[in-house]
Structures are given as structure tokens and as C-alpha cells.
Coordinates of C-alpha atoms in Angstrom, one line a residue:
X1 CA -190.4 96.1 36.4
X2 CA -188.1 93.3 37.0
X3 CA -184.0 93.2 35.3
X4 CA -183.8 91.3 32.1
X5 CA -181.5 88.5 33.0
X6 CA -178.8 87.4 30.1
X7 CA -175.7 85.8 29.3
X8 CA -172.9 88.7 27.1
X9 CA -172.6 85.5 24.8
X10 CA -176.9 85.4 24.4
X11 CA -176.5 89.2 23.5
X12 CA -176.6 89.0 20.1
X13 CA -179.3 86.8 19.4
X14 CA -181.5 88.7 22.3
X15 CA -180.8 92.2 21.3
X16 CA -184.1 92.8 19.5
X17 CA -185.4 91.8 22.8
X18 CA -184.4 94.8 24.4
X19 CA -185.6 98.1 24.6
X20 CA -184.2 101.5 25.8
X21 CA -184.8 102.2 29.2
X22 CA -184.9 98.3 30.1
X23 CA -183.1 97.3 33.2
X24 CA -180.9 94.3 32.9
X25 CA -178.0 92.0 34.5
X26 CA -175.3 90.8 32.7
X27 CA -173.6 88.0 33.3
X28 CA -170.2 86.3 31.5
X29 CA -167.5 87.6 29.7
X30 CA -166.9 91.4 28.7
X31 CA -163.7 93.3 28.2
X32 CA -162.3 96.3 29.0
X33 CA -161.1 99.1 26.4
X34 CA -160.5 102.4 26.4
X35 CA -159.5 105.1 23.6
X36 CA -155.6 104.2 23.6
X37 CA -157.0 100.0 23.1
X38 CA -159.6 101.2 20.8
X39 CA -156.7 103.0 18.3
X40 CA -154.7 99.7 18.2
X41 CA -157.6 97.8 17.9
X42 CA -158.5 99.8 14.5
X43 CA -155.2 99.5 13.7
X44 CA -154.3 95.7 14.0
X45 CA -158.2 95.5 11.8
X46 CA -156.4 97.9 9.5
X47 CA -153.7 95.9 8.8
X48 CA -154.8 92.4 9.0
X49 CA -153.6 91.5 12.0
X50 CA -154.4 89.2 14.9
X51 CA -157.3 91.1 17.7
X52 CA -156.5 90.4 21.0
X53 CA -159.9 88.6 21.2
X54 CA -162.8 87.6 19.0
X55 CA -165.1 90.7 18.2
X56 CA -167.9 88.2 16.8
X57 CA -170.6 89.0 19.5
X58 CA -168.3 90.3 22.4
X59 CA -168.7 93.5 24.6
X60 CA -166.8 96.0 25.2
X61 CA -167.1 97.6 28.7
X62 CA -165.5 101.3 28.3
X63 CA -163.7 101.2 32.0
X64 CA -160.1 101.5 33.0
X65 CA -160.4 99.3 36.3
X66 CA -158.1 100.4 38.6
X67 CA -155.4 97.5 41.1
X68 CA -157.0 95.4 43.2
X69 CA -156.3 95.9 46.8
X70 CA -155.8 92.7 48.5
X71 CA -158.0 89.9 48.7
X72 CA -160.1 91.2 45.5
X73 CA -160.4 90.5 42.2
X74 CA -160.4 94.3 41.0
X75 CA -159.9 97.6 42.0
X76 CA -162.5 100.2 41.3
X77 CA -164.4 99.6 37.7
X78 CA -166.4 102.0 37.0
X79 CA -167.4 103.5 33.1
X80 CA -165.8 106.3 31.3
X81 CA -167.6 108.1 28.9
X82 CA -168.7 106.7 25.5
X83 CA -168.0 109.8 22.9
X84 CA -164.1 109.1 23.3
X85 CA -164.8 105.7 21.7
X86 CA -167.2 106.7 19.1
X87 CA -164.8 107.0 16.3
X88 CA -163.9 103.3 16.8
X89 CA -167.0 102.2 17.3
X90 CA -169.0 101.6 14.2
X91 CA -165.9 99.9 12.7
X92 CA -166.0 97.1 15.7
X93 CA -169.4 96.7 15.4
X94 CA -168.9 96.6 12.0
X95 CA -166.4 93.7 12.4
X96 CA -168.9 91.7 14.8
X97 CA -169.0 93.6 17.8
X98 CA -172.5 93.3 19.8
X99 CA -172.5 95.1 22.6
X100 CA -170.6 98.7 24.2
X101 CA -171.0 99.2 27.8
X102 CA -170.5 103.0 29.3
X103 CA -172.0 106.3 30.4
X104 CA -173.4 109.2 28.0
X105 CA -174.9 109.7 24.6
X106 CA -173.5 108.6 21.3
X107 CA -172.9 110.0 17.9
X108 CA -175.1 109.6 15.1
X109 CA -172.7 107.0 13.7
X110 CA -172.6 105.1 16.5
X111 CA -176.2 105.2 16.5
X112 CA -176.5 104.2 12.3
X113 CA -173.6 101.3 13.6
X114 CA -175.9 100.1 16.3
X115 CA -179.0 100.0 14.3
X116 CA -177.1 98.4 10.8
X117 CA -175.7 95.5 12.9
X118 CA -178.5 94.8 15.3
X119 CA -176.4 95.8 18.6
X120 CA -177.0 97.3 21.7
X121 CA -175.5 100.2 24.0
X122 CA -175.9 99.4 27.8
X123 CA -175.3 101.9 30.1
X124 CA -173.7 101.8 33.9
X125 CA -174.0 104.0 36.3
X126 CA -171.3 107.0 36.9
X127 CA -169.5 107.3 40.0
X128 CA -170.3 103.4 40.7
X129 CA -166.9 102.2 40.2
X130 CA -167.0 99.6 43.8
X131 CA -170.4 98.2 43.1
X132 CA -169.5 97.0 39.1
X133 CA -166.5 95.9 41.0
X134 CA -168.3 93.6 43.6
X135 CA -169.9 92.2 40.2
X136 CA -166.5 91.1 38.8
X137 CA -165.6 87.5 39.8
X138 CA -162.6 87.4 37.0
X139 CA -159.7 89.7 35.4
X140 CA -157.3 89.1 33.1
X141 CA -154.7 91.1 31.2
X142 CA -155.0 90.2 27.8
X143 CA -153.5 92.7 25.7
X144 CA -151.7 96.3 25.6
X145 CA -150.7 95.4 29.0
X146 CA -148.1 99.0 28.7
X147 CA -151.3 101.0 29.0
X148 CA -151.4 100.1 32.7
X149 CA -155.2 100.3 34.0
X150 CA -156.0 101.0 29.8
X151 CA -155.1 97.6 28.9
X152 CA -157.8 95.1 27.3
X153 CA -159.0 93.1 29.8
X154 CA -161.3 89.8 30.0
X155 CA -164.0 90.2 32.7
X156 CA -166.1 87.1 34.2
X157 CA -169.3 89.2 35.4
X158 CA -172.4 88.0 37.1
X159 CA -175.2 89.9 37.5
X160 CA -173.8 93.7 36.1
X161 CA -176.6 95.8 36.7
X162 CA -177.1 97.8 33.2
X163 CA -179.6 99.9 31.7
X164 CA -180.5 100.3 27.7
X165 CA -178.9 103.1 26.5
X166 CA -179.9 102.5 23.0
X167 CA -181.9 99.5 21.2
X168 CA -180.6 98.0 18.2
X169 CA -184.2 100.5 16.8
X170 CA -182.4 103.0 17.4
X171 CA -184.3 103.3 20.4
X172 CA -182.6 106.1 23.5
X173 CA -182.5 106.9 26.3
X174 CA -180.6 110.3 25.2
X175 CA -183.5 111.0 23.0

């Protein structure tokens, strides 16, 4: 079977389209946020203040990308596990978010968040930090920039090999 190509801003309105277990590559903009971003995040929604981006049909990649070594655009990028973002999830998605890109299964919330607003998990692949790196052709520090390699960051990917983790059915891999 051939990868699904799509564009992260197409994600929305093809999510139905996709299926767990369906290979695809990713290509445009993503960002980075971890646990640490994730608690200020529910905290600025919290109090009504200003997101460090637009969560209206963005994804989040769970990585905390390491320094680029000379002559690259980032260091290592590989995913870190989902569950330690799962009690922030269904309020993002909640508030617009589309897409959450990681490794391992997710609660039963994240699952009733994914379904209720139609979004998608995509998984990478563990211990594959220099190939999602080699997909990055952009980073930028855009917020929490005191959490070092934690910080929100905006990625320009092409091509980000991905698997569905879980449909926006409800469909898993985990399952």
C-alpha cells in the first residue's frame, strides 16, 4: 500500500479520510510541545490569554528536538510518549486542535476528544530521532523559549513519515 500524501493545514478537512494503520507523509507546518508547554498552554486557555500559535487545525508533534549541530536545521527530533500529554489533550482538541503526533497508546479521553472533534493521532517511530530530523526543512523558537529543547517550536516538514495511531472512528492501532 502506498503513503497517503497530505498537507498538516489539509488535516482537518481529510481526517475522515484516514484510517488506523494507514501510512502517511506529512508535509507543512507542526509544532513542538511537550508536558511543561502543554501546562502553560492550558493555562494561558484558562485565563484568556494569547496561545503562542493558532490551535484551529494545527498539530502538535510531542518531541523535544535536541541543537542542531552545524550545517543543520535540527538536532535529533524524535517523539516522546503520548500519555504525558493526555491530560491536556482533549482540552486542545477541544479548542481546535486537529492533529497529535507521538509514540504509544492514549487514554480513553483522548480517545472520546479525538472522536468528538473529528481529529487524528499519528504516530512516529521510536528511536528515529535523525530520520524525522532529515524531514525538517525549518525551526523556530516560538514560545517558552526557558524550557530549552521543551520550548514550542514551529516545524516546516516535508514528507514526515507517520502512521495512524487512531482515526477520528475511534479507529487503533492500540486496539
Amino acid at each position: 500500500m502506498a503513503d497517503i500524501i497530505i498537507k498538516a493545514d489539509e488535516l482537518r478537512s481529510r481526517a475522515g479520510e484516514l484510517k488506523a494503520g494507514d501510512s502517511i507523509k506529512l508535509t507543512g507546518t507542526v509544532y513542538t510541545s511537550r508536558d511543561a508547554a502543554h501546562k502553560r498552554i492550558k493555562a494561558l486557555i484558562e485565563s484568556g490569554g494569547k496561545l503562542p500559535f493558532e490551535l484551529k487545525g494545527a498539530v502538535i508533534y510531542y518531541a523535544g528536538p535536541t541543537q542542531a549541530k552545524p550545517g543543520m536545521v535540527i538536532g535529533s527530533c524524535g517523539p516522546t510518549t503520548s500519555g504525558r500529554m493526555d491530560p491536556y489533550a482533549p482540552l486542545l482538541m477541544d479548542n481546535g486542535l486537529t492533529g497529535m503526533i507521538g509514540k504509544g497508546d492514549r487514554s480513553p479521553a483522548v480517545y472520546d476528544a479525538i472522536k468528538r472533534n473529528k481529529g487524528v493521532y499519528l504516530c512516529a517511530i521510536g528511536g528515529a530521532g535523525a530520520l524525522y530530523a532529515g524531514a525538517v526543512e525549518s525551526c523556530e523558537v516560538i514560545a517558552f523559549e526557558d524550557l530549552g529543547c521543551e520550548s514550542v517550536k514551529r516545524l516546516f516538514v516535508r514528507d514526515f513519515p507517520l502512521i495512524v495511531g487512531i482515526d477520528s472512528n475511534g479507529g487503533s492501532i492500540f486496539k
